[in-house]
mmCIF file with all atom_site columns, C-alpha atoms in Angstrom:
data_model
loop_
_atom_site.group_PDB
_atom_site.id
_atom_site.type_symbol
_atom_site.label_atom_id
_atom_site.label_alt_id
_atom_site.label_comp_id
_atom_site.label_asym_id
_atom_site.label_entity_id
_atom_site.label_seq_id
_atom_site.pdbx_PDB_ins_code
_atom_site.Cartn_x
_atom_site.Cartn_y
_atom_site.Cartn_z
_atom_site.occupancy
_atom_site.B_iso_or_equiv
_atom_site.pdbx_formal_charge
_atom_site.auth_seq_id
_atom_site.auth_comp_id
_atom_site.auth_asym_id
_atom_site.auth_atom_id
_atom_site.pdbx_PDB_model_num
ATOM 1   C CA . GLU A 1 1   ? -9.857  12.377 7.729   1.00 27.00 ? 6   GLU A CA 1
ATOM 2   C CA . GLY A 1 2   ? -6.159  11.558 7.723   1.00 27.00 ? 7   GLY A CA 1
ATOM 3   C CA . PHE A 1 3   ? -4.075  11.330 4.597   1.00 29.00 ? 8   PHE A CA 1
ATOM 4   C CA . VAL A 1 4   ? -1.171  8.886  4.793   1.00 31.00 ? 9   VAL A CA 1
ATOM 5   C CA . VAL A 1 5   ? 1.358   8.108  2.074   1.00 35.00 ? 10  VAL A CA 1
ATOM 6   C CA . GLY A 1 6   ? 0.423   4.817  0.449   1.00 34.00 ? 11  GLY A CA 1
ATOM 7   C CA . SER A 1 7   ? -3.162  4.651  1.649   1.00 32.00 ? 12  SER A CA 1
ATOM 8   C CA . VAL A 1 8   ? -6.544  5.654  0.278   1.00 32.00 ? 13  VAL A CA 1
ATOM 9   C CA . SER A 1 9   ? -8.157  8.669  1.926   1.00 35.00 ? 14  SER A CA 1
ATOM 10  C CA . GLN A 1 10  ? -11.196 10.820 1.358   1.00 34.00 ? 15  GLN A CA 1
ATOM 11  C CA . ILE A 1 11  ? -10.366 14.489 0.898   1.00 38.00 ? 16  ILE A CA 1
ATOM 12  C CA . SER A 1 12  ? -12.467 17.638 1.025   1.00 38.00 ? 17  SER A CA 1
ATOM 13  C CA . ASP A 1 13  ? -14.112 17.249 -2.386  1.00 39.00 ? 18  ASP A CA 1
ATOM 14  C CA . ARG A 1 14  ? -15.311 13.708 -1.519  1.00 36.00 ? 19  ARG A CA 1
ATOM 15  C CA . ARG A 1 15  ? -12.986 11.976 -4.006  1.00 39.00 ? 20  ARG A CA 1
ATOM 16  C CA . LEU A 1 16  ? -10.770 9.076  -3.015  1.00 42.00 ? 21  LEU A CA 1
ATOM 17  C CA . VAL A 1 17  ? -7.097  9.686  -3.663  1.00 46.00 ? 22  VAL A CA 1
ATOM 18  C CA . THR A 1 18  ? -4.213  7.244  -3.398  1.00 50.00 ? 23  THR A CA 1
ATOM 19  C CA . ILE A 1 19  ? -0.664  8.501  -2.967  1.00 51.00 ? 24  ILE A CA 1
ATOM 20  C CA . THR A 1 20  ? 1.987   5.827  -3.459  1.00 48.00 ? 25  THR A CA 1
ATOM 21  C CA . SER A 1 21  ? 5.165   7.899  -3.676  1.00 49.00 ? 26  SER A CA 1
ATOM 22  C CA . SER A 1 22  ? 8.132   7.281  -1.422  1.00 53.00 ? 27  SER A CA 1
ATOM 23  C CA . SER A 1 23  ? 8.011   8.806  2.033   1.00 71.00 ? 28  SER A CA 1
ATOM 24  C CA . SER A 1 24  ? 11.648  9.932  1.679   1.00 74.00 ? 29  SER A CA 1
ATOM 25  C CA . HIS A 1 25  ? 12.700  12.585 -0.814  1.00 75.00 ? 30  HIS A CA 1
ATOM 26  C CA . PHE A 1 26  ? 16.164  14.033 -1.379  1.00 74.00 ? 31  PHE A CA 1
ATOM 27  C CA . CYS A 1 27  ? 17.471  17.239 -2.926  1.00 80.00 ? 32  CYS A CA 1
ATOM 28  C CA . PHE A 1 28  ? 21.025  18.432 -3.425  1.00 73.00 ? 33  PHE A CA 1
ATOM 29  C CA . ALA A 1 29  ? 21.926  21.668 -1.636  1.00 74.00 ? 34  ALA A CA 1
ATOM 30  C CA . SER A 1 30  ? 22.389  23.897 -4.691  1.00 77.00 ? 35  SER A CA 1
ATOM 31  C CA . LEU A 1 31  ? 21.704  27.597 -5.116  1.00 82.00 ? 36  LEU A CA 1
ATOM 32  C CA . THR A 1 32  ? 21.286  27.164 -8.879  1.00 83.00 ? 37  THR A CA 1
ATOM 33  C CA . VAL A 1 33  ? 19.497  23.822 -9.445  1.00 81.00 ? 38  VAL A CA 1
ATOM 34  C CA . ALA A 1 34  ? 15.794  23.662 -8.524  1.00 84.00 ? 39  ALA A CA 1
ATOM 35  C CA . CYS A 1 35  ? 14.605  20.964 -6.154  1.00 87.00 ? 40  CYS A CA 1
ATOM 36  C CA . ARG A 1 36  ? 11.780  18.844 -7.595  1.00 87.00 ? 41  ARG A CA 1
ATOM 37  C CA . LEU A 1 37  ? 9.797   15.969 -6.203  1.00 86.00 ? 42  LEU A CA 1
ATOM 38  C CA . GLN A 1 38  ? 7.522   13.405 -7.803  1.00 86.00 ? 43  GLN A CA 1
ATOM 39  C CA . ILE A 1 39  ? 4.207   12.259 -6.349  1.00 85.00 ? 44  ILE A CA 1
ATOM 40  C CA . THR A 1 40  ? 2.467   9.205  -7.775  1.00 83.00 ? 45  THR A CA 1
ATOM 41  C CA . GLY A 1 41  ? -1.085  8.087  -7.150  1.00 80.00 ? 46  GLY A CA 1
ATOM 42  C CA . SER A 1 42  ? -4.525  8.397  -8.700  1.00 81.00 ? 47  SER A CA 1
ATOM 43  C CA . SER A 1 43  ? -6.969  11.289 -9.095  1.00 83.00 ? 48  SER A CA 1
ATOM 44  C CA . LEU A 1 44  ? -4.265  13.863 -8.372  1.00 86.00 ? 49  LEU A CA 1
ATOM 45  C CA . ASP A 1 45  ? -5.579  17.396 -8.833  1.00 87.00 ? 50  ASP A CA 1
ATOM 46  C CA . ALA A 1 46  ? -3.622  20.146 -10.599 1.00 88.00 ? 51  ALA A CA 1
ATOM 47  C CA . ALA A 1 47  ? -4.432  22.505 -7.694  1.00 87.00 ? 52  ALA A CA 1
ATOM 48  C CA . TYR A 1 48  ? -2.340  20.486 -5.177  1.00 89.00 ? 53  TYR A CA 1
ATOM 49  C CA . THR A 1 49  ? 0.736   22.180 -3.730  1.00 90.00 ? 54  THR A CA 1
ATOM 50  C CA . VAL A 1 50  ? 3.445   21.120 -1.286  1.00 92.00 ? 55  VAL A CA 1
ATOM 51  C CA . GLY A 1 51  ? 4.815   23.060 1.665   1.00 92.00 ? 56  GLY A CA 1
ATOM 52  C CA . LEU A 1 52  ? 7.499   22.377 4.269   1.00 93.00 ? 57  LEU A CA 1
ATOM 53  C CA . VAL A 1 53  ? 7.300   22.181 8.050   1.00 93.00 ? 58  VAL A CA 1
ATOM 54  C CA . ASP A 1 54  ? 9.857   21.406 10.750  1.00 92.00 ? 59  ASP A CA 1
ATOM 55  C CA . PRO A 1 55  ? 10.687  17.652 10.748  1.00 89.00 ? 60  PRO A CA 1
ATOM 56  C CA . GLY A 1 56  ? 9.271   17.303 14.263  1.00 90.00 ? 61  GLY A CA 1
ATOM 57  C CA . GLY A 1 57  ? 6.109   19.210 13.353  1.00 93.00 ? 62  GLY A CA 1
ATOM 58  C CA . THR A 1 58  ? 2.672   18.064 12.263  1.00 93.00 ? 63  THR A CA 1
ATOM 59  C CA . CYS A 1 59  ? 1.134   18.813 8.881   1.00 92.00 ? 64  CYS A CA 1
ATOM 60  C CA . GLY A 1 60  ? -1.939  20.992 9.241   1.00 90.00 ? 65  GLY A CA 1
ATOM 61  C CA . THR A 1 61  ? -0.972  22.464 12.622  1.00 93.00 ? 66  THR A CA 1
ATOM 62  C CA . THR A 1 62  ? 2.719   23.427 12.447  1.00 93.00 ? 67  THR A CA 1
ATOM 63  C CA . SER A 1 63  ? 3.449   26.684 10.617  1.00 92.00 ? 68  SER A CA 1
ATOM 64  C CA . LEU A 1 64  ? 4.949   26.359 7.145   1.00 92.00 ? 69  LEU A CA 1
ATOM 65  C CA . GLU A 1 65  ? 8.669   27.044 6.852   1.00 92.00 ? 70  GLU A CA 1
ATOM 66  C CA . THR A 1 66  ? 9.332   30.071 4.647   1.00 91.00 ? 71  THR A CA 1
ATOM 67  C CA . GLY A 1 67  ? 12.475  31.401 3.026   1.00 92.00 ? 72  GLY A CA 1
ATOM 68  C CA . ILE A 1 68  ? 13.999  27.934 2.520   1.00 91.00 ? 73  ILE A CA 1
ATOM 69  C CA . PHE A 1 69  ? 13.450  27.995 -1.246  1.00 92.00 ? 74  PHE A CA 1
ATOM 70  C CA . ASP A 1 70  ? 12.866  31.002 -3.510  1.00 92.00 ? 75  ASP A CA 1
ATOM 71  C CA . GLN A 1 71  ? 9.114   30.209 -3.231  1.00 92.00 ? 76  GLN A CA 1
ATOM 72  C CA . ASP A 1 72  ? 7.279   29.157 -0.084  1.00 91.00 ? 77  ASP A CA 1
ATOM 73  C CA . THR A 1 73  ? 5.120   26.438 -1.678  1.00 91.00 ? 78  THR A CA 1
ATOM 74  C CA . SER A 1 74  ? 5.605   24.213 -4.714  1.00 92.00 ? 79  SER A CA 1
ATOM 75  C CA . THR A 1 75  ? 4.509   24.868 -8.263  1.00 91.00 ? 80  THR A CA 1
ATOM 76  C CA . LEU A 1 76  ? 3.218   22.045 -10.413 1.00 91.00 ? 81  LEU A CA 1
ATOM 77  C CA . ASP A 1 77  ? 5.087   21.319 -13.646 1.00 91.00 ? 82  ASP A CA 1
ATOM 78  C CA . THR A 1 78  ? 2.038   20.822 -15.856 1.00 91.00 ? 83  THR A CA 1
ATOM 79  C CA . ASN A 1 79  ? 4.157   19.620 -18.797 1.00 91.00 ? 84  ASN A CA 1
ATOM 80  C CA . LEU A 1 80  ? 5.373   16.599 -16.802 1.00 89.00 ? 85  LEU A CA 1
ATOM 81  C CA . SER A 1 81  ? 2.291   15.906 -14.663 1.00 90.00 ? 86  SER A CA 1
ATOM 82  C CA . THR A 1 82  ? -0.822  13.765 -15.080 1.00 89.00 ? 87  THR A CA 1
ATOM 83  C CA . ALA A 1 83  ? -3.662  12.623 -12.793 1.00 87.00 ? 88  ALA A CA 1
ATOM 84  C CA . GLU A 1 84  ? -1.440  9.654  -11.799 1.00 86.00 ? 89  GLU A CA 1
ATOM 85  C CA . MET A 1 85  ? 1.931   11.417 -11.412 1.00 88.00 ? 90  MET A CA 1
ATOM 86  C CA . GLN A 1 86  ? 2.862   14.974 -10.498 1.00 89.00 ? 91  GLN A CA 1
ATOM 87  C CA . VAL A 1 87  ? 6.190   16.804 -10.551 1.00 89.00 ? 92  VAL A CA 1
ATOM 88  C CA . HIS A 1 88  ? 6.368   19.662 -8.064  1.00 90.00 ? 93  HIS A CA 1
ATOM 89  C CA . ALA A 1 89  ? 9.127   22.281 -8.161  1.00 89.00 ? 94  ALA A CA 1
ATOM 90  C CA . LEU A 1 90  ? 10.051  23.546 -4.719  1.00 90.00 ? 95  LEU A CA 1
ATOM 91  C CA . GLY A 1 91  ? 12.403  26.117 -6.271  1.00 89.00 ? 96  GLY A CA 1
ATOM 92  C CA . THR A 1 92  ? 16.057  26.904 -5.637  1.00 89.00 ? 97  THR A CA 1
ATOM 93  C CA . LEU A 1 93  ? 17.467  26.972 -2.125  1.00 88.00 ? 98  LEU A CA 1
ATOM 94  C CA . GLN A 1 94  ? 18.303  30.253 -0.438  1.00 90.00 ? 99  GLN A CA 1
ATOM 95  C CA . SER A 1 95  ? 21.154  28.599 1.520   1.00 86.00 ? 100 SER A CA 1
ATOM 96  C CA . ASP A 1 96  ? 23.353  25.687 0.432   1.00 80.00 ? 101 ASP A CA 1
ATOM 97  C CA . THR A 1 97  ? 23.350  23.900 3.790   1.00 81.00 ? 102 THR A CA 1
ATOM 98  C CA . ALA A 1 98  ? 22.044  20.455 4.709   1.00 81.00 ? 103 ALA A CA 1
ATOM 99  C CA . ALA A 1 99  ? 18.629  20.334 6.361   1.00 85.00 ? 104 ALA A CA 1
ATOM 100 C CA . SER A 1 100 ? 15.561  18.136 6.901   1.00 88.00 ? 105 SER A CA 1
ATOM 101 C CA . TYR A 1 101 ? 11.877  18.994 6.602   1.00 91.00 ? 106 TYR A CA 1
ATOM 102 C CA . LYS A 1 102 ? 8.487   17.305 6.554   1.00 91.00 ? 107 LYS A CA 1
ATOM 103 C CA . LEU A 1 103 ? 6.578   17.610 3.249   1.00 91.00 ? 108 LEU A CA 1
ATOM 104 C CA . CYS A 1 104 ? 2.907   18.583 3.593   1.00 92.00 ? 109 CYS A CA 1
ATOM 105 C CA . LEU A 1 105 ? 0.371   18.434 0.766   1.00 90.00 ? 110 LEU A CA 1
ATOM 106 C CA . CYS A 1 106 ? -2.464  20.924 0.320   1.00 89.00 ? 111 CYS A CA 1
ATOM 107 C CA . THR A 1 107 ? -5.542  19.395 -1.278  1.00 83.00 ? 112 THR A CA 1
ATOM 108 C CA . SER A 1 108 ? -8.022  22.170 -0.519  1.00 75.00 ? 113 SER A CA 1
ATOM 109 C CA . GLY A 1 109 ? -9.203  24.684 -3.078  1.00 70.00 ? 114 GLY A CA 1
ATOM 110 C CA . SER A 1 110 ? -7.219  27.469 -1.380  1.00 75.00 ? 115 SER A CA 1
ATOM 111 C CA . CYS A 1 111 ? -3.682  26.082 -1.674  1.00 77.00 ? 116 CYS A CA 1
ATOM 112 C CA . GLY A 1 112 ? -2.257  29.411 -2.798  1.00 68.00 ? 117 GLY A CA 1
ATOM 113 C CA . SER A 1 113 ? -2.990  30.992 0.580   1.00 67.00 ? 118 SER A CA 1
ATOM 114 C CA . SER A 1 114 ? -0.167  29.217 2.504   1.00 71.00 ? 119 SER A CA 1
ATOM 115 C CA . ASP A 1 115 ? -2.622  28.739 5.382   1.00 79.00 ? 120 ASP A CA 1
ATOM 116 C CA . THR A 1 116 ? -1.131  26.095 7.690   1.00 85.00 ? 121 THR A CA 1
ATOM 117 C CA . ALA A 1 117 ? -4.422  24.209 8.088   1.00 86.00 ? 122 ALA A CA 1
ATOM 118 C CA . ASP A 1 118 ? -4.691  23.658 4.309   1.00 88.00 ? 123 ASP A CA 1
ATOM 119 C CA . PHE A 1 119 ? -1.390  21.695 4.226   1.00 90.00 ? 124 PHE A CA 1
ATOM 120 C CA . SER A 1 120 ? -2.710  18.826 6.349   1.00 88.00 ? 125 SER A CA 1
ATOM 121 C CA . HIS A 1 121 ? -1.551  15.718 4.451   1.00 88.00 ? 126 HIS A CA 1
ATOM 122 C CA . ASP A 1 122 ? 1.872   14.253 5.325   1.00 89.00 ? 127 ASP A CA 1
ATOM 123 C CA . LEU A 1 123 ? 3.968   13.274 2.266   1.00 88.00 ? 128 LEU A CA 1
ATOM 124 C CA . GLY A 1 124 ? 7.049   12.208 4.225   1.00 87.00 ? 129 GLY A CA 1
ATOM 125 C CA . ALA A 1 125 ? 10.511  13.668 4.704   1.00 86.00 ? 130 ALA A CA 1
ATOM 126 C CA . LEU A 1 126 ? 12.704  15.906 2.569   1.00 87.00 ? 131 LEU A CA 1
ATOM 127 C CA . SER A 1 127 ? 16.457  15.681 3.197   1.00 84.00 ? 132 SER A CA 1
ATOM 128 C CA . ILE A 1 128 ? 18.640  18.347 1.644   1.00 84.00 ? 133 ILE A CA 1
ATOM 129 C CA . THR A 1 129 ? 22.113  16.904 1.127   1.00 80.00 ? 134 THR A CA 1
ATOM 130 C CA . ALA A 1 130 ? 25.287  18.997 0.953   1.00 76.00 ? 135 ALA A CA 1
ATOM 131 C CA . VAL A 1 131 ? 28.758  17.851 -0.125  1.00 73.00 ? 136 VAL A CA 1
ATOM 132 C CA . ALA A 1 132 ? 32.006  19.716 0.572   1.00 72.00 ? 137 ALA A CA 1
ATOM 133 C CA . ALA A 1 133 ? 35.400  18.770 -0.943  1.00 72.00 ? 138 ALA A CA 1
ATOM 134 C CA . SER A 1 134 ? 38.784  19.457 0.667   1.00 74.00 ? 139 SER A CA 1
ATOM 135 C CA . VAL A 1 135 ? 40.080  20.778 -2.683  1.00 76.00 ? 140 VAL A CA 1
ATOM 136 C CA . THR A 1 136 ? 38.711  23.198 -5.263  1.00 78.00 ? 141 THR A CA 1
ATOM 137 C CA . PHE A 1 137 ? 39.228  20.980 -8.330  1.00 78.00 ? 142 PHE A CA 1
ATOM 138 C CA . VAL A 1 138 ? 38.898  17.187 -8.334  1.00 75.00 ? 143 VAL A CA 1
ATOM 139 C CA . TYR A 1 139 ? 40.667  15.078 -10.958 1.00 79.00 ? 144 TYR A CA 1
ATOM 140 C CA . ALA A 1 140 ? 41.844  11.461 -11.408 1.00 81.00 ? 145 ALA A CA 1
ATOM 141 C CA . GLY A 1 141 ? 44.731  10.520 -9.140  1.00 83.00 ? 146 GLY A CA 1
ATOM 142 C CA . LEU A 1 142 ? 44.161  13.374 -6.678  1.00 80.00 ? 147 LEU A CA 1
ATOM 143 C CA . ALA A 1 143 ? 43.604  12.363 -3.067  1.00 79.00 ? 148 ALA A CA 1
ATOM 144 C CA . PHE A 1 144 ? 40.826  14.397 -1.474  1.00 75.00 ? 149 PHE A CA 1
ATOM 145 C CA . ASP A 1 145 ? 38.206  14.218 1.237   1.00 73.00 ? 150 ASP A CA 1
ATOM 146 C CA . LEU A 1 146 ? 34.466  14.668 0.792   1.00 70.00 ? 151 LEU A CA 1
ATOM 147 C CA . THR A 1 147 ? 32.186  15.639 3.611   1.00 68.00 ? 152 THR A CA 1
ATOM 148 C CA . VAL A 1 148 ? 28.591  14.520 3.004   1.00 67.00 ? 153 VAL A CA 1
ATOM 149 C CA . GLN A 1 149 ? 25.913  16.191 5.098   1.00 67.00 ? 154 GLN A CA 1
ATOM 150 C CA . CYS A 1 150 ? 22.461  14.629 4.694   1.00 65.00 ? 155 CYS A CA 1
ATOM 151 C CA . GLY A 1 151 ? 19.897  16.809 6.371   1.00 61.00 ? 156 GLY A CA 1
ATOM 152 C CA . GLY A 1 152 ? 21.698  17.369 9.654   1.00 54.00 ? 157 GLY A CA 1
ATOM 153 C CA . THR A 1 153 ? 20.731  15.365 12.718  1.00 53.00 ? 158 THR A CA 1
ATOM 154 C CA . ALA A 1 154 ? 16.980  15.303 12.035  1.00 48.00 ? 159 ALA A CA 1
ATOM 155 C CA . PRO A 1 155 ? 15.248  12.030 11.095  1.00 44.00 ? 160 PRO A CA 1
ATOM 156 C CA . GLY A 1 156 ? 15.875  11.057 7.485   1.00 46.00 ? 161 GLY A CA 1
ATOM 157 C CA . GLY A 1 157 ? 19.392  12.476 7.320   1.00 53.00 ? 162 GLY A CA 1
ATOM 158 C CA . CYS A 1 158 ? 22.534  10.359 7.099   1.00 58.00 ? 163 CYS A CA 1
ATOM 159 C CA . SER A 1 159 ? 24.579  9.594  10.171  1.00 53.00 ? 164 SER A CA 1
ATOM 160 C CA . THR A 1 160 ? 26.993  12.271 11.349  1.00 52.00 ? 165 THR A CA 1
ATOM 161 C CA . ALA A 1 161 ? 29.000  9.631  13.275  1.00 56.00 ? 166 ALA A CA 1
ATOM 162 C CA . GLY A 1 162 ? 31.123  8.713  10.239  1.00 55.00 ? 167 GLY A CA 1
ATOM 163 C CA . GLY A 1 163 ? 31.885  5.276  8.958   1.00 55.00 ? 168 GLY A CA 1
ATOM 164 C CA . GLY A 1 164 ? 29.679  5.583  5.896   1.00 56.00 ? 169 GLY A CA 1
ATOM 165 C CA . ARG A 1 165 ? 31.172  4.600  2.553   1.00 57.00 ? 170 ARG A CA 1
ATOM 166 C CA . TYR A 1 166 ? 30.303  6.165  -0.777  1.00 58.00 ? 171 TYR A CA 1
ATOM 167 C CA . LYS A 1 167 ? 31.341  5.152  -4.264  1.00 59.00 ? 172 LYS A CA 1
ATOM 168 C CA . ILE A 1 168 ? 31.951  7.903  -6.796  1.00 62.00 ? 173 ILE A CA 1
ATOM 169 C CA . ALA A 1 169 ? 31.636  6.796  -10.384 1.00 59.00 ? 174 ALA A CA 1
#
């Protein structure tokens, strides 16, 4: 059966699971800071993992993207996770460029295999946001430009047409 964010679905072990987390997730394009995402729901299993596919792909049929992070599927942070909320570490990026992906959840007992069919449940979009400054050091009173790239042109990213306004505090 299907598994949609925010609904109740029956999964392979015959338990009902509800995922209520946002369908949009964001990470900053950093080569040193790990990207993490939070999933909320009920009856979440510690064996669940998350993989990435192309934003136009379909979970369960499109091949997992590899080499994006320093690990191909997520690892569960057991110190921060419960049966109602999980924190998954996707790892650190291998390239600090903006990109978009679809997040796919594996709920089968063989999540460590990276088999495409096991990652059949759509968790929504991941946008990797990059920011570039026109100067090396930013300080009060200095005029500078910031270029914000939010996942490229794929769905879920910010507009590349300009006109957006951002407040820096």
